[in-house]
Coordinates of C-alpha atoms in Angstrom, one line a residue:
M148 CA 56.1 -183.2 -96.9
S149 CA 58.5 -184.3 -99.9
H150 CA 59.7 -187.8 -100.4
Q151 CA 62.1 -189.7 -102.6
T152 CA 61.6 -193.3 -103.0
L153 CA 62.9 -196.1 -105.8
P154 CA 60.7 -196.8 -108.1
D155 CA 58.0 -199.3 -107.8
L156 CA 57.9 -199.1 -104.0
T157 CA 55.6 -197.7 -101.8
L158 CA 56.3 -195.6 -98.5
L159 CA 54.7 -198.5 -96.3
D160 CA 57.5 -201.0 -98.1
L161 CA 60.3 -198.7 -97.6
L162 CA 59.4 -197.7 -94.1
G163 CA 57.0 -200.1 -92.9
R164 CA 56.9 -203.4 -91.2
N165 CA 54.1 -205.6 -91.9
W166 CA 52.3 -208.9 -90.1
Q167 CA 49.8 -211.1 -90.9
L168 CA 47.4 -212.1 -88.6
P169 CA 44.5 -214.4 -89.4
S170 CA 41.5 -211.9 -89.1
P171 CA 40.3 -208.3 -89.7
I172 CA 42.7 -206.2 -87.5
T173 CA 39.9 -204.4 -84.8
G174 CA 41.9 -202.7 -82.3
L175 CA 45.8 -201.2 -82.3
R176 CA 46.9 -199.6 -79.3
F177 CA 50.8 -198.3 -78.4
N178 CA 51.5 -199.2 -74.6
G179 CA 52.3 -196.1 -72.3
D180 CA 56.1 -196.1 -72.6
G181 CA 56.2 -196.7 -76.4
T182 CA 57.7 -199.9 -76.8
I183 CA 55.2 -202.8 -77.7
L184 CA 51.7 -202.1 -80.0
A185 CA 49.0 -204.8 -79.0
I186 CA 46.9 -206.0 -82.0
I187 CA 43.4 -207.1 -81.6
C188 CA 41.6 -209.8 -84.2
L189 CA 38.2 -209.9 -85.0
E190 CA 38.1 -213.3 -84.1
G191 CA 39.6 -212.2 -80.0
A192 CA 43.3 -213.0 -81.3
I193 CA 45.8 -210.9 -79.6
A194 CA 49.5 -210.0 -81.1
L195 CA 52.3 -207.6 -80.0
A196 CA 54.7 -206.0 -81.8
R197 CA 58.0 -204.2 -80.7
I198 CA 58.8 -201.2 -81.5
A199 CA 62.0 -201.1 -81.6
D200 CA 63.2 -201.6 -85.1
S201 CA 67.2 -203.6 -86.3
E202 CA 66.7 -201.5 -89.9
P203 CA 65.3 -198.0 -88.5
P204 CA 64.7 -195.6 -91.7
E205 CA 67.1 -193.2 -90.6
S206 CA 69.8 -196.0 -90.8
R207 CA 68.4 -196.9 -94.4
L208 CA 68.4 -192.9 -95.6
R209 CA 71.1 -192.0 -97.8
V210 CA 71.9 -188.2 -99.1
S211 CA 74.2 -187.4 -102.0
I212 CA 76.7 -185.2 -101.8
D213 CA 76.3 -183.1 -105.1
V214 CA 72.7 -182.3 -104.9
G215 CA 71.5 -183.3 -101.3
Q216 CA 68.5 -185.4 -102.5
A217 CA 67.5 -188.2 -99.7
T218 CA 67.2 -191.8 -100.9
I219 CA 65.8 -194.2 -98.6
H220 CA 66.5 -198.3 -99.4
P221 CA 64.6 -201.0 -98.5
R222 CA 65.3 -203.1 -95.6
R223 CA 67.0 -206.4 -96.4
D224 CA 65.7 -208.9 -93.5
K225 CA 62.1 -209.3 -92.3
P226 CA 60.9 -207.8 -89.4
A227 CA 61.0 -209.5 -86.2
P228 CA 58.6 -211.9 -85.6
L229 CA 54.8 -210.7 -83.6
I230 CA 55.1 -211.9 -79.8
T231 CA 52.2 -214.3 -79.0
T232 CA 50.4 -214.0 -75.8
A233 CA 50.8 -217.2 -73.9
G234 CA 47.9 -218.2 -72.0
A235 CA 45.2 -215.6 -73.5
P236 CA 41.8 -216.2 -73.2
H237 CA 39.9 -217.4 -76.8
R238 CA 38.2 -214.4 -77.7
A239 CA 39.1 -210.6 -76.8
A240 CA 36.9 -208.1 -77.5
A241 CA 38.4 -204.9 -76.2
L242 CA 41.8 -203.3 -75.6
A243 CA 43.8 -200.5 -73.7
S244 CA 46.7 -199.7 -72.6
Y245 CA 47.6 -200.0 -69.0
M246 CA 49.8 -198.3 -66.5
G247 CA 53.4 -197.9 -67.6
S248 CA 54.6 -200.5 -70.6
D249 CA 51.2 -203.5 -70.3
F250 CA 47.9 -203.5 -71.5
L251 CA 44.2 -204.5 -70.4
L252 CA 42.2 -206.8 -72.6
G253 CA 38.1 -207.3 -72.2
T254 CA 37.4 -210.9 -72.5
E255 CA 34.2 -212.8 -73.9
E256 CA 34.1 -214.7 -70.7
G257 CA 33.5 -211.4 -68.5
D258 CA 37.2 -211.0 -67.8
V259 CA 39.4 -207.9 -67.5
I260 CA 43.1 -208.7 -67.8
R261 CA 45.8 -207.1 -67.4
L262 CA 48.6 -208.8 -70.4
T263 CA 52.4 -207.7 -70.2
H264 CA 54.4 -205.7 -72.9
A265 CA 56.0 -209.6 -72.8
G266 CA 53.0 -211.0 -74.1
A267 CA 52.0 -212.5 -70.4
I268 CA 48.8 -212.8 -69.0
A269 CA 49.7 -211.2 -65.4
E270 CA 46.3 -211.2 -63.5
T271 CA 42.5 -211.0 -63.5
I272 CA 41.3 -206.9 -63.0
M273 CA 38.0 -207.4 -62.6
K274 CA 34.9 -209.5 -63.6
T275 CA 31.6 -208.5 -65.2
T276 CA 28.2 -209.6 -65.6
N277 CA 28.4 -210.8 -69.5
P278 CA 31.4 -210.3 -71.9
V279 CA 33.2 -207.0 -71.9
V280 CA 32.0 -204.7 -74.7
S281 CA 34.4 -202.0 -73.9
V282 CA 37.1 -201.2 -71.5
D283 CA 39.6 -198.2 -70.9
H284 CA 42.1 -197.1 -68.2
C285 CA 43.2 -193.6 -67.7
M286 CA 46.6 -193.5 -66.7
R287 CA 46.8 -190.0 -64.2
T288 CA 44.3 -191.5 -61.9
G289 CA 45.2 -195.3 -62.3
M290 CA 41.4 -195.4 -63.0
T291 CA 40.3 -198.3 -65.1
A292 CA 36.6 -198.9 -66.5
A293 CA 34.7 -201.5 -67.7
V294 CA 31.3 -202.4 -69.6
D295 CA 28.9 -205.5 -70.1
R296 CA 26.0 -205.1 -72.1
D297 CA 24.1 -203.4 -69.1
H298 CA 26.5 -202.7 -66.2
V299 CA 29.8 -200.0 -66.1
Y300 CA 32.4 -201.4 -63.1
L301 CA 34.9 -199.2 -62.3
K302 CA 38.4 -200.0 -60.1
R303 CA 41.2 -197.7 -59.1
I304 CA 44.6 -199.5 -59.0
G305 CA 45.2 -201.0 -55.6
A306 CA 41.3 -200.8 -54.7
D307 CA 38.9 -203.3 -55.0
A308 CA 36.4 -203.0 -58.2
L309 CA 33.0 -201.7 -57.8
K310 CA 29.7 -201.6 -60.0
H311 CA 29.2 -198.0 -61.0
R312 CA 26.2 -198.4 -61.7
N313 CA 23.1 -200.2 -64.1
V314 CA 22.0 -199.2 -67.1
E315 CA 18.5 -200.3 -67.8
N316 CA 16.7 -200.5 -71.4
S317 CA 19.9 -199.8 -73.2
R318 CA 22.6 -201.9 -74.4
L319 CA 26.0 -200.6 -73.8
K320 CA 28.9 -200.1 -76.1
I321 CA 31.6 -198.2 -75.3
V322 CA 33.1 -196.4 -71.9
S323 CA 35.8 -193.1 -72.4
L324 CA 37.6 -192.0 -69.0
S325 CA 38.2 -188.2 -69.9
K326 CA 42.1 -187.5 -70.4
E327 CA 42.1 -186.2 -66.8
G328 CA 40.1 -188.6 -65.8
N329 CA 37.4 -186.5 -64.1
W330 CA 35.1 -187.8 -66.2
I331 CA 33.2 -191.0 -67.7
A332 CA 31.1 -191.6 -70.9
L333 CA 28.6 -194.2 -71.9
A334 CA 27.3 -195.0 -75.1
A335 CA 24.6 -197.1 -75.8
A336 CA 22.4 -198.3 -79.0
D337 CA 20.6 -194.9 -78.6
R338 CA 22.0 -192.3 -76.0
L339 CA 25.3 -190.9 -75.1
S340 CA 25.7 -189.6 -71.2
M341 CA 28.4 -188.6 -69.0
S342 CA 29.0 -187.8 -66.1
R343 CA 31.7 -186.7 -63.3
L344 CA 33.5 -189.8 -61.2
D345 CA 33.3 -187.9 -58.2
D346 CA 29.7 -186.9 -58.7
P347 CA 27.9 -189.5 -60.4
V348 CA 24.3 -187.9 -59.9
T349 CA 23.7 -184.7 -60.5
S350 CA 26.7 -183.8 -63.3
R351 CA 24.4 -186.6 -65.8
R352 CA 23.8 -185.4 -68.7
E353 CA 22.3 -187.7 -71.5
F354 CA 21.8 -187.2 -75.6
F355 CA 19.4 -189.3 -77.7
L356 CA 21.4 -190.3 -80.3
P357 CA 20.1 -191.4 -83.9
S358 CA 21.4 -194.4 -84.5
V359 CA 24.4 -196.9 -82.9
P360 CA 27.2 -194.8 -81.8
A361 CA 30.3 -196.2 -83.6
S362 CA 33.3 -194.1 -81.5
V363 CA 34.0 -191.8 -78.5
Q364 CA 36.5 -189.6 -78.2
W365 CA 37.4 -187.0 -75.4
S366 CA 39.4 -183.7 -76.3
D367 CA 43.0 -183.6 -74.7
D368 CA 41.6 -180.6 -72.2
D369 CA 38.0 -182.5 -71.5
S370 CA 36.2 -179.8 -72.9
W371 CA 34.4 -181.6 -75.5
L372 CA 33.1 -185.3 -76.2
A373 CA 32.7 -186.6 -80.1
C374 CA 30.6 -189.8 -80.9
G375 CA 30.3 -190.7 -83.9
L376 CA 27.5 -192.8 -85.7
Q377 CA 26.9 -195.8 -87.5
S378 CA 24.6 -194.4 -89.7
G379 CA 27.0 -191.4 -90.5
G380 CA 27.8 -188.1 -88.6
F381 CA 28.4 -187.7 -85.2
C382 CA 27.5 -186.2 -82.0
L383 CA 29.1 -183.5 -80.4
V384 CA 29.0 -182.1 -76.5
D385 CA 30.3 -178.8 -75.4
V386 CA 31.1 -180.0 -71.6
A387 CA 31.9 -176.6 -70.0
E388 CA 28.4 -175.2 -72.0
D389 CA 26.3 -177.9 -72.0
R390 CA 25.6 -177.8 -75.3
S391 CA 25.3 -180.5 -77.9
S392 CA 24.2 -180.8 -81.5
I393 CA 24.2 -183.7 -84.3
V394 CA 26.4 -183.3 -87.6
T395 CA 24.4 -185.3 -89.9
D396 CA 25.0 -186.5 -93.9
F397 CA 28.0 -187.9 -93.7
P398 CA 27.6 -191.0 -96.8
G399 CA 29.4 -193.6 -93.9
P400 CA 29.7 -194.7 -91.0
V401 CA 31.8 -192.3 -88.7
S402 CA 33.5 -195.0 -87.4
T403 CA 36.8 -192.8 -85.9
V404 CA 36.8 -189.1 -84.6
A405 CA 39.9 -187.4 -83.6
W406 CA 41.2 -184.4 -81.8
S407 CA 44.2 -182.7 -82.6
T408 CA 45.8 -180.1 -80.4
S409 CA 48.0 -178.7 -82.6
A410 CA 45.4 -177.4 -85.2
N411 CA 42.8 -177.5 -82.5
A412 CA 40.8 -179.1 -84.6
L413 CA 38.1 -182.7 -84.5
V414 CA 38.5 -184.8 -87.6
A415 CA 36.1 -187.4 -88.4
S416 CA 35.8 -190.5 -90.8
G417 CA 32.6 -191.3 -93.2
A418 CA 33.0 -188.9 -95.7
F419 CA 34.5 -188.9 -99.4
R420 CA 37.5 -186.3 -98.5
I421 CA 39.1 -186.2 -94.6
A422 CA 36.2 -184.0 -92.7
A423 CA 38.0 -181.4 -89.9
W424 CA 36.7 -178.7 -88.7
S425 CA 38.3 -175.6 -85.9
M426 CA 36.9 -175.7 -82.4
A427 CA 37.6 -171.8 -83.0
S428 CA 34.1 -172.0 -85.0
P429 CA 32.5 -175.8 -83.7
P430 CA 29.7 -177.4 -86.0
L431 CA 27.1 -176.8 -83.2
D432 CA 23.8 -175.9 -84.8
G433 CA 24.9 -176.0 -88.3
N434 CA 27.6 -173.5 -87.8
T435 CA 29.9 -174.7 -91.4
S436 CA 32.7 -172.1 -91.2
G437 CA 35.1 -173.9 -89.2
A438 CA 34.9 -176.5 -92.1
L439 CA 39.0 -176.9 -92.8
A440 CA 39.3 -178.7 -96.2
T441 CA 41.8 -181.3 -95.8
G442 CA 43.3 -183.9 -98.2
R443 CA 42.0 -184.6 -101.4
A444 CA 38.6 -185.3 -102.4
G445 CA 37.4 -188.7 -104.0
F446 CA 35.0 -191.4 -104.5
V447 CA 35.9 -193.3 -102.2
V448 CA 34.9 -193.4 -98.5
V449 CA 37.2 -192.4 -95.4
E450 CA 37.3 -195.6 -92.9
A451 CA 39.7 -194.5 -90.6
V452 CA 41.4 -191.0 -89.1
A453 CA 43.6 -190.2 -86.8
A454 CA 45.5 -187.0 -85.5
H455 CA 49.1 -186.7 -84.8
P456 CA 50.0 -186.1 -81.5
T457 CA 52.4 -183.3 -81.9
N458 CA 51.8 -181.8 -85.6
N459 CA 49.0 -180.3 -87.4
L460 CA 48.4 -183.6 -89.3
V461 CA 46.5 -186.3 -89.7
A462 CA 46.6 -190.2 -91.0
A463 CA 43.8 -191.4 -93.2
G464 CA 42.6 -194.6 -94.2
Y465 CA 40.1 -195.5 -97.0
A466 CA 37.7 -198.4 -98.0
N467 CA 40.3 -199.4 -101.0
G468 CA 43.4 -199.9 -98.4
Q469 CA 44.8 -196.2 -99.0
I470 CA 46.4 -194.6 -96.1
V471 CA 47.2 -191.1 -96.6
V472 CA 48.5 -188.5 -94.3
S473 CA 47.4 -184.9 -94.5
R474 CA 48.1 -181.4 -93.0
I475 CA 45.0 -180.2 -91.6
G476 CA 43.4 -177.6 -93.4
A477 CA 45.5 -178.0 -96.7
P478 CA 45.5 -180.3 -99.6
D479 CA 48.2 -181.6 -100.0
Q480 CA 48.9 -185.2 -99.0
L481 CA 51.3 -187.7 -98.3
L482 CA 50.7 -191.5 -99.9
V483 CA 51.9 -194.1 -98.0
R484 CA 49.8 -197.0 -99.3
P485 CA 48.2 -196.6 -102.6
S486 CA 45.9 -199.9 -102.3
G487 CA 44.5 -203.1 -100.1
A488 CA 42.0 -204.1 -98.2
A489 CA 39.6 -201.4 -96.2
V490 CA 41.8 -199.7 -93.7
T491 CA 40.0 -200.8 -90.3
A492 CA 42.1 -199.4 -87.8
L493 CA 44.6 -196.3 -87.6
T494 CA 46.9 -194.7 -84.2
W495 CA 50.1 -192.7 -83.8
S496 CA 52.7 -193.6 -81.2
A497 CA 53.0 -190.8 -78.7
D498 CA 56.1 -189.8 -79.9
G499 CA 54.6 -189.3 -83.4
K500 CA 57.3 -191.4 -84.9
H501 CA 55.2 -194.0 -85.8
L502 CA 51.9 -194.9 -87.4
A503 CA 50.1 -197.8 -86.9
A504 CA 47.8 -199.3 -89.3
G505 CA 45.2 -202.5 -89.6
D506 CA 42.6 -203.6 -92.3
A507 CA 40.0 -206.1 -93.0
D508 CA 42.4 -209.0 -94.1
G509 CA 44.1 -209.1 -91.1
N510 CA 47.3 -207.4 -92.4
A511 CA 49.3 -205.2 -89.6
A512 CA 51.8 -202.5 -89.9
I513 CA 53.5 -200.0 -88.0
V514 CA 55.2 -197.3 -90.4
T515 CA 58.2 -195.2 -88.8
F516 CA 58.4 -191.7 -90.7
P517 CA 62.0 -190.1 -90.5
V518 CA 62.0 -186.3 -89.0
Q519 CA 63.2 -184.8 -92.6
L520 CA 60.0 -186.3 -93.8
F521 CA 57.8 -184.0 -91.9
K522 CA 60.0 -180.5 -92.1

């Protein structure tokens, strides 16, 4: 991963577009067709960024004839402004991609509403009893899942919403539908549960957690489930073999976990370097043989990670604002941003061309990588 930059300019300066929002960024989602990025803030504000760029990096890339050296020139104009969400609720608390190009917002008023890619509130999908804390949608099956503190609600496109079940004595935090849409995972204050949607009673499994959950992610083939913990560490579930394990000794919260299909690896935040394991030797029952030393070790905790969708790369954001892209299992890393406010969110577009980042100062960015950069 080599690159040529101009003096005193970072890759974020050269390849990125930046916008300022009113409060820390808490969520980022690309829509299904990759045309819009939705940004959610701590105070509940929602904004949309267009992926199309009038000055993409390829248009500013120059290669010298004599030595073949590549140079990317800075953009001349400011990026297009964000799309404001007319009629959006005052405080949105949860965000998910929906259908081909739209989004779902879970609100503190207890509504799950559809937000179009143009920024308009289209309809209310379902209503819950209390503020919505998490929402998810499976593109393959058309199923939407939402949770308030005590209830789980399901709705398939074209059907009425139904209350899946109540959860007693445990405050719900996160809902996650598996990639194929067969399983639902629920992370509550002290436990992680999972069940098949077509058999919610006999297939249900519960795993007690040592601390509050911070993130939940299914692997692409639905065979693994990972749940990051606020106290540091994560719970790993082998779905097929019905095994689980708690991986501990992280210095910081595991606010994000990610799966790399290309590298067959699990990646996690919360350590002083990018934490990664080969799933050929998963970290179950104390097994450390699959650990993959990734990027460079330092003295600052990794706050967020995002696995590239098609390459064996992972983006990482640190508490000191640094953003890097590393090859999984290798020490080399590409410095995207050297410093700034703590990184709070990272996500790749489905085609792997764009990396979206958000931080604690309300800065949001889309970094577009020329194909030449990851040769």
